Amino acid sequence: MPVSLRDVTIREGAQMPGREYAVDDRVTAGRALDRLGVDAVQAGFPAVGETDRAAIRRLAAAGDVTADVVGIARARVADVEAALDAEADVIEVFVPTSERQLEHVLGTSRAEAMEMASEALDRAREGGAAVHLTLVDGFRTDPEHLAATVDAVPSVPTVTVADTVGARTPDRVRAVVTDLLDRGVDGDRLGVHFHDDLGVATANTLAAVDAGATTADVSVASLGERAGNAALEQVVIADEVDGTGDCAAAVDGAELVPACEAVLDALGESVDPRTPVLGADVTTHESGIHTAAMLRDPGTFEPFDPADFGGERRLVFGPGSGRGSARALLTEAGIDPTDERVERLLGLLADRGPMNADAAATLVAEAFDP
């Protein structure tokens, strides 16, 4: 069963220091995410200001966007009114549930917080919006309280449990989700949201899905406050390579890398070259040991074929190429890789490289007789 992937890139990214995404940029990014096939795009926090409201309004009105356009709201009627003014398809009400957050964020009791959430959800419905509820700091809340909260809002189709401060690891996540299901929570209503403060948001998402959650929040390149969120591209590919495939089935895999790159371009964001999946160095291979084997079988030194997800593999030949690479290039061209030819080719690569595989093949064809 495909997992519902809900993208939070635009809203979470805008919360990073120094970011001011313009309306047009948010709309362009939202459309790229929609082409990928995510179920929902969280385009802003309407109560913050007109930029967020305008971006949501334009995306929700666009005839070419099929994903739900989501505006978030605190458990306050005023926030919901702002989201209704933005014409969001879905209003996602969020409310703290951990003892710490109830005391230091809301300064109120659990019962009072749920009354606030219920009032906000009712107003959203009255205004004609679909609703979604997120339990802030849910993974640091007693599962008994979480299950009772889900039971208290039976008409909310999805309730998301958030690891708001990125404090959990996969074993704990699996245990919490399993506990909730054992307490009677319907997995079809259960969503998860993870932050990457401990570097395991992707692993946590996959653990939660494997345990029975059916909705997951994700973000391109982990864009989001502090260490960011579970990376959309990593969740999809890791699930395809070594998981159930349910997350991967939720989107168009061949569009994954192009869509993510389009989002980054629209928002003016970039990634470190060594960032998993999207970093340029991740699919670039120059080591002589690696390239020699990869000319015969690329999968020898890579976990997935980048082309399956709209990416590109780069084999580089130059001063760092070893004898094995030179022999493999000669053999590929139908040339006997004698010791003399190998040494000559290594000298040419050192002088003219680094170059990609096509250029290296051209060099061999021009420099050696078959």
Coordinates of C-alpha atoms in Angstrom, one line a residue:
M1 CA 0.0 0.0 0.0
P2 CA 1.6 3.3 -1.1
V3 CA 2.4 5.7 1.7
S4 CA 1.0 9.2 1.5
L5 CA 4.0 11.6 1.3
R6 CA 3.3 15.2 2.3
D7 CA 6.0 17.7 1.5
V8 CA 6.9 20.4 4.0
T9 CA 9.9 21.9 2.1
I10 CA 8.5 25.3 1.5
R11 CA 7.1 26.0 5.0
E12 CA 10.0 24.4 6.9
G13 CA 12.6 25.9 4.6
A14 CA 11.2 29.4 5.2
Q15 CA 11.7 28.9 8.9
M16 CA 15.5 28.6 8.4
P17 CA 17.5 31.7 9.4
G18 CA 17.7 34.4 6.8
R19 CA 15.2 32.9 4.4
E20 CA 12.5 35.0 2.6
Y21 CA 11.0 32.9 -0.2
A22 CA 9.0 35.0 -2.5
V23 CA 5.5 34.1 -3.6
D24 CA 6.5 33.2 -7.2
D25 CA 9.4 31.1 -5.9
R26 CA 7.0 29.1 -3.6
V27 CA 4.6 28.6 -6.4
T28 CA 7.3 27.3 -8.8
A29 CA 8.6 25.0 -6.1
G30 CA 5.1 23.8 -5.3
R31 CA 4.3 23.0 -8.9
A32 CA 7.6 21.0 -9.2
L33 CA 6.6 19.0 -6.1
D34 CA 3.2 18.4 -7.6
R35 CA 4.7 17.0 -10.8
L36 CA 6.6 14.6 -8.7
G37 CA 3.4 13.2 -7.3
V38 CA 3.4 14.1 -3.5
D39 CA -0.1 14.1 -2.0
A40 CA 0.2 17.4 -0.3
V41 CA 2.4 20.5 -0.4
Q42 CA 2.6 22.5 2.8
A43 CA 3.2 26.0 1.3
G44 CA 3.2 28.2 4.4
F45 CA 1.9 29.4 7.7
P46 CA -0.9 31.9 6.8
A47 CA -0.9 33.6 10.2
V48 CA 2.7 34.8 9.6
G49 CA 1.9 37.2 6.8
E50 CA 0.6 37.9 3.3
T51 CA 3.5 36.1 1.5
D52 CA 2.5 32.8 3.0
R53 CA -1.2 33.5 2.3
A54 CA -0.6 34.6 -1.3
A55 CA 1.5 31.5 -2.1
I56 CA -1.1 29.2 -0.7
R57 CA -3.9 31.0 -2.5
R58 CA -2.2 30.9 -5.9
L59 CA -1.2 27.2 -5.6
A60 CA -4.7 26.2 -4.4
A61 CA -6.3 28.1 -7.3
A62 CA -3.9 26.7 -9.9
G63 CA -5.7 24.2 -12.2
D64 CA -2.5 22.3 -12.8
V65 CA -1.8 21.4 -9.2
T66 CA -3.5 18.2 -8.0
A67 CA -1.8 17.9 -4.6
D68 CA -3.6 19.2 -1.6
V69 CA -2.3 22.7 -0.7
V70 CA -1.8 22.9 3.0
G71 CA -1.7 25.9 5.4
I72 CA -0.7 25.3 9.0
A73 CA -2.4 26.8 12.0
R74 CA -1.8 26.8 15.7
A75 CA -4.8 25.7 17.8
R76 CA -6.2 29.2 17.6
V77 CA -9.3 30.3 15.7
A78 CA -7.4 33.4 14.5
D79 CA -4.8 31.2 12.8
V80 CA -7.5 29.1 11.2
E81 CA -9.2 32.3 9.9
A82 CA -5.9 33.3 8.3
A83 CA -5.7 29.8 6.6
L84 CA -9.3 30.1 5.4
D85 CA -8.5 33.5 4.0
A86 CA -5.6 31.9 2.1
E87 CA -8.1 29.4 0.7
A88 CA -6.0 26.4 1.7
D89 CA -7.3 23.0 0.6
V90 CA -6.2 21.5 4.0
I91 CA -5.7 23.3 7.3
E92 CA -3.3 21.5 9.5
V93 CA -3.8 22.4 13.1
F94 CA -0.9 21.7 15.4
V95 CA -1.0 21.4 19.2
P96 CA 1.6 20.4 21.7
T97 CA 1.1 17.1 23.6
S98 CA 4.3 16.6 25.7
E99 CA 4.4 17.8 29.3
R100 CA 7.3 20.0 28.5
Q101 CA 5.6 21.7 25.5
L102 CA 2.3 22.0 27.3
E103 CA 4.0 23.8 30.2
H104 CA 6.5 26.0 28.4
V105 CA 4.8 26.7 25.0
L106 CA 1.1 26.8 25.9
G107 CA 1.2 27.2 29.6
T108 CA -2.0 25.1 29.9
S109 CA -3.3 21.7 30.7
R110 CA -3.7 18.8 28.3
A111 CA -7.5 19.0 28.4
E112 CA -7.4 22.8 27.7
A113 CA -5.0 22.3 24.8
M114 CA -7.4 19.7 23.2
E115 CA -10.3 22.0 23.7
M116 CA -8.4 24.7 21.8
A117 CA -7.5 22.2 19.0
S118 CA -11.1 21.0 18.7
E119 CA -12.4 24.6 18.4
A120 CA -9.8 25.3 15.7
L121 CA -10.7 22.1 13.8
D122 CA -14.4 22.9 14.0
R123 CA -13.8 26.4 12.6
A124 CA -11.7 25.0 9.7
R125 CA -14.5 22.6 8.8
E126 CA -17.1 25.3 9.0
G127 CA -15.0 27.3 6.6
G128 CA -15.1 24.5 4.1
A129 CA -11.5 23.2 4.5
A130 CA -10.3 19.7 5.0
V131 CA -8.5 19.2 8.3
H132 CA -5.4 17.5 9.6
L133 CA -4.0 17.4 13.1
T134 CA -0.4 17.3 14.2
L135 CA 0.7 16.4 17.7
V136 CA 3.8 18.5 18.4
D137 CA 6.5 16.7 20.4
G138 CA 4.3 13.6 20.1
F139 CA 7.3 11.2 20.3
R140 CA 8.1 12.6 23.7
T141 CA 4.5 12.0 24.9
D142 CA 3.2 9.0 26.7
P143 CA 1.6 6.7 24.0
E144 CA -1.5 6.4 26.2
H145 CA -2.1 10.2 25.9
L146 CA -1.4 10.0 22.1
A147 CA -3.9 7.2 21.6
A148 CA -6.5 9.1 23.7
T149 CA -5.9 12.2 21.6
V150 CA -6.4 10.3 18.3
D151 CA -9.6 8.7 19.7
A152 CA -10.9 12.2 20.7
V153 CA -10.9 13.4 17.1
P154 CA -12.5 10.5 15.1
S155 CA -13.5 12.8 12.2
V156 CA -9.9 13.9 11.5
P157 CA -8.6 11.6 8.7
T158 CA -4.9 11.9 9.5
V159 CA -3.3 12.6 12.9
T160 CA 0.5 13.1 12.7
V161 CA 2.8 12.4 15.5
A162 CA 5.8 14.7 15.4
D163 CA 9.4 14.2 16.6
T164 CA 9.6 17.9 16.9
V165 CA 13.1 18.2 18.3
G166 CA 14.6 15.2 16.5
A167 CA 15.1 13.3 19.8
R168 CA 14.2 9.7 18.7
T169 CA 15.9 6.8 17.0
P170 CA 14.5 4.0 14.9
D171 CA 14.0 1.4 17.6
R172 CA 12.1 3.9 19.8
V173 CA 10.0 5.1 16.8
R174 CA 9.1 1.5 15.9
A175 CA 8.1 0.8 19.5
V176 CA 5.9 4.0 19.8
V177 CA 4.1 3.3 16.5
T178 CA 3.5 -0.4 17.4
D179 CA 2.3 0.7 20.9
L180 CA -0.2 3.1 19.3
L181 CA -1.5 0.4 16.9
D182 CA -1.8 -2.0 19.8
R183 CA -3.9 0.6 21.6
G184 CA -6.4 0.6 18.7
V185 CA -5.1 3.6 16.7
D186 CA -5.9 3.0 13.0
G187 CA -2.7 2.9 11.0
D188 CA -4.6 4.4 8.0
R189 CA -5.0 7.6 10.1
L190 CA -1.5 7.7 11.5
G191 CA 1.1 10.1 10.1
V192 CA 4.7 10.9 11.2
H193 CA 7.0 14.0 11.1
F194 CA 10.7 13.8 11.9
H195 CA 13.5 16.3 12.4
D196 CA 17.1 15.3 11.7
D197 CA 18.8 16.6 14.8
L198 CA 20.4 13.2 15.5
G199 CA 20.9 12.4 11.8
V200 CA 18.3 9.6 11.6
A201 CA 15.1 11.3 10.3
T202 CA 15.1 9.2 7.1
A203 CA 15.7 6.0 9.1
N204 CA 13.0 7.0 11.6
T205 CA 10.5 7.6 8.8
L206 CA 11.2 4.2 7.3
A207 CA 10.9 2.6 10.7
A208 CA 7.6 4.2 11.3
V209 CA 6.2 3.2 7.9
D210 CA 7.4 -0.4 8.4
A211 CA 5.7 -0.4 11.8
G212 CA 2.4 0.7 10.3
A213 CA 2.2 4.5 9.8
T214 CA 0.7 5.4 6.4
T215 CA 1.5 9.1 6.1
A216 CA 4.9 10.8 6.3
D217 CA 6.1 14.4 6.1
V218 CA 9.2 14.9 4.0
S219 CA 11.4 17.8 2.8
V220 CA 13.6 18.1 -0.3
A221 CA 17.3 18.0 0.8
S222 CA 16.1 18.0 4.4
L223 CA 15.4 21.7 4.2
G224 CA 13.9 22.8 7.5
E225 CA 14.7 24.4 10.8
R226 CA 17.8 23.3 12.7
A227 CA 19.1 20.1 11.1
G228 CA 16.0 19.9 8.9
N229 CA 13.5 17.1 8.2
A230 CA 13.4 13.7 6.7
A231 CA 14.8 14.1 3.1
L232 CA 12.2 13.3 0.5
E233 CA 14.7 11.9 -1.9
Q234 CA 16.4 9.8 0.7
V235 CA 13.2 8.4 2.0
V236 CA 12.0 7.4 -1.5
I237 CA 15.3 5.8 -2.7
A238 CA 16.2 4.1 0.6
D239 CA 12.7 2.6 0.7
E240 CA 13.1 1.4 -2.9
V241 CA 16.5 -0.1 -2.4
D242 CA 16.0 -1.8 1.0
G243 CA 12.5 -1.2 2.3
T244 CA 8.9 -2.1 1.5
G245 CA 8.7 0.2 -1.6
D246 CA 5.6 1.8 -0.2
C247 CA 7.2 5.3 0.0
A248 CA 8.8 4.9 -3.5
A249 CA 5.4 3.9 -5.0
A250 CA 3.9 7.3 -3.8
V251 CA 5.8 9.3 -6.4
D252 CA 7.1 9.2 -10.0
G253 CA 10.6 7.9 -9.4
A254 CA 12.0 9.0 -12.7
E255 CA 11.1 12.6 -11.8
L256 CA 12.7 12.5 -8.3
V257 CA 16.1 14.1 -8.9
P258 CA 14.8 16.6 -11.5
A259 CA 11.9 17.7 -9.3
C260 CA 14.1 18.1 -6.3
E261 CA 16.6 20.1 -8.2
A262 CA 13.8 22.3 -9.6
V263 CA 12.6 23.0 -6.0
L264 CA 16.1 23.9 -4.9
D265 CA 16.5 26.2 -7.9
A266 CA 13.2 27.9 -7.3
L267 CA 14.0 28.6 -3.6
G268 CA 17.6 29.6 -4.2
E269 CA 18.9 26.7 -2.1
S270 CA 21.9 24.5 -2.8
V271 CA 23.4 21.3 -1.3
D272 CA 26.8 20.3 -0.3
P273 CA 28.4 18.2 -3.1
R274 CA 28.5 15.2 -0.7
T275 CA 24.8 15.3 0.2
P276 CA 23.2 11.9 -0.3
V277 CA 21.4 11.5 -3.6
L278 CA 21.4 15.2 -4.7
G279 CA 25.1 16.0 -4.2
A280 CA 27.3 16.1 -7.3
D281 CA 30.1 14.0 -5.7
V282 CA 27.7 11.2 -4.7
T283 CA 27.4 9.9 -8.2
T284 CA 30.8 10.9 -9.4
H285 CA 33.5 8.1 -9.4
E286 CA 37.2 8.8 -10.0
S287 CA 39.1 6.1 -8.0
G288 CA 40.8 3.8 -10.4
I289 CA 39.7 0.7 -8.4
H290 CA 36.0 1.9 -8.7
T291 CA 35.9 3.1 -12.3
A292 CA 37.6 -0.1 -13.6
A293 CA 34.9 -2.3 -12.1
M294 CA 32.1 0.2 -12.9
L295 CA 32.9 0.2 -16.6
R296 CA 31.9 -3.5 -16.5
D297 CA 29.1 -3.3 -13.8
P298 CA 28.2 0.1 -12.3
G299 CA 26.3 -1.5 -9.5
T300 CA 29.6 -2.8 -8.1
F301 CA 30.2 0.5 -6.3
E302 CA 26.7 2.2 -6.1
P303 CA 23.6 1.4 -4.1
F304 CA 21.2 2.4 -6.9
D305 CA 21.3 3.4 -10.6
P306 CA 20.9 7.2 -10.6
A307 CA 19.1 7.0 -13.9
D308 CA 16.2 5.2 -12.3
F309 CA 15.5 8.4 -10.4
G310 CA 16.3 11.0 -13.0
G311 CA 19.9 11.4 -12.0
E312 CA 23.2 10.8 -13.8
R313 CA 26.3 8.7 -13.1
R314 CA 29.7 10.3 -13.7
L315 CA 32.8 8.2 -14.2
V316 CA 35.9 10.4 -14.2
F317 CA 39.3 9.5 -15.7
G318 CA 42.5 11.5 -15.2
P319 CA 45.7 11.6 -13.1
G320 CA 44.1 9.4 -10.4
S321 CA 43.1 6.6 -12.8
G322 CA 44.9 3.4 -12.1
R323 CA 46.0 0.6 -14.4
G324 CA 42.7 -1.3 -13.9
S325 CA 40.8 1.7 -15.4
A326 CA 43.2 2.0 -18.3
R327 CA 42.9 -1.7 -19.1
A328 CA 39.1 -1.5 -18.8
L329 CA 39.0 1.5 -21.2
L330 CA 41.2 -0.3 -23.7
T331 CA 39.2 -3.5 -23.5
E332 CA 35.9 -1.7 -23.9
A333 CA 37.3 -0.3 -27.2
G334 CA 38.4 -3.7 -28.4
I335 CA 42.1 -3.0 -27.9
D336 CA 44.4 -5.5 -26.4
P337 CA 45.5 -3.9 -23.0
T338 CA 49.2 -4.6 -23.2
D339 CA 51.4 -3.2 -20.5
E340 CA 52.8 -0.7 -23.0
R341 CA 49.4 0.6 -24.0
V342 CA 48.2 0.8 -20.4
E343 CA 51.2 3.0 -19.5
R344 CA 50.7 5.2 -22.6
L345 CA 47.0 5.6 -21.8
L346 CA 47.7 6.5 -18.2
G347 CA 50.1 9.2 -19.4
L348 CA 47.5 10.6 -21.8
L349 CA 44.8 10.6 -19.0
A350 CA 47.2 12.4 -16.7
D351 CA 48.0 15.0 -19.3
R352 CA 44.5 15.6 -20.6
G353 CA 42.2 14.6 -17.8
P354 CA 40.1 14.6 -15.8
M355 CA 37.5 13.7 -18.3
N356 CA 34.2 11.8 -18.4
A357 CA 33.7 8.3 -19.8
D358 CA 32.7 9.4 -23.2
A359 CA 35.7 11.7 -23.6
A360 CA 38.0 8.9 -22.3
A361 CA 36.5 6.5 -24.9
T362 CA 37.1 9.1 -27.6
L363 CA 40.7 9.6 -26.5
V364 CA 41.3 5.8 -26.7
A365 CA 39.7 5.6 -30.1
E366 CA 41.9 8.5 -31.4
A367 CA 45.1 7.4 -29.8
F368 CA 45.1 3.6 -30.3
D369 CA 44.5 1.3 -33.3
P370 CA 42.0 -1.5 -32.6

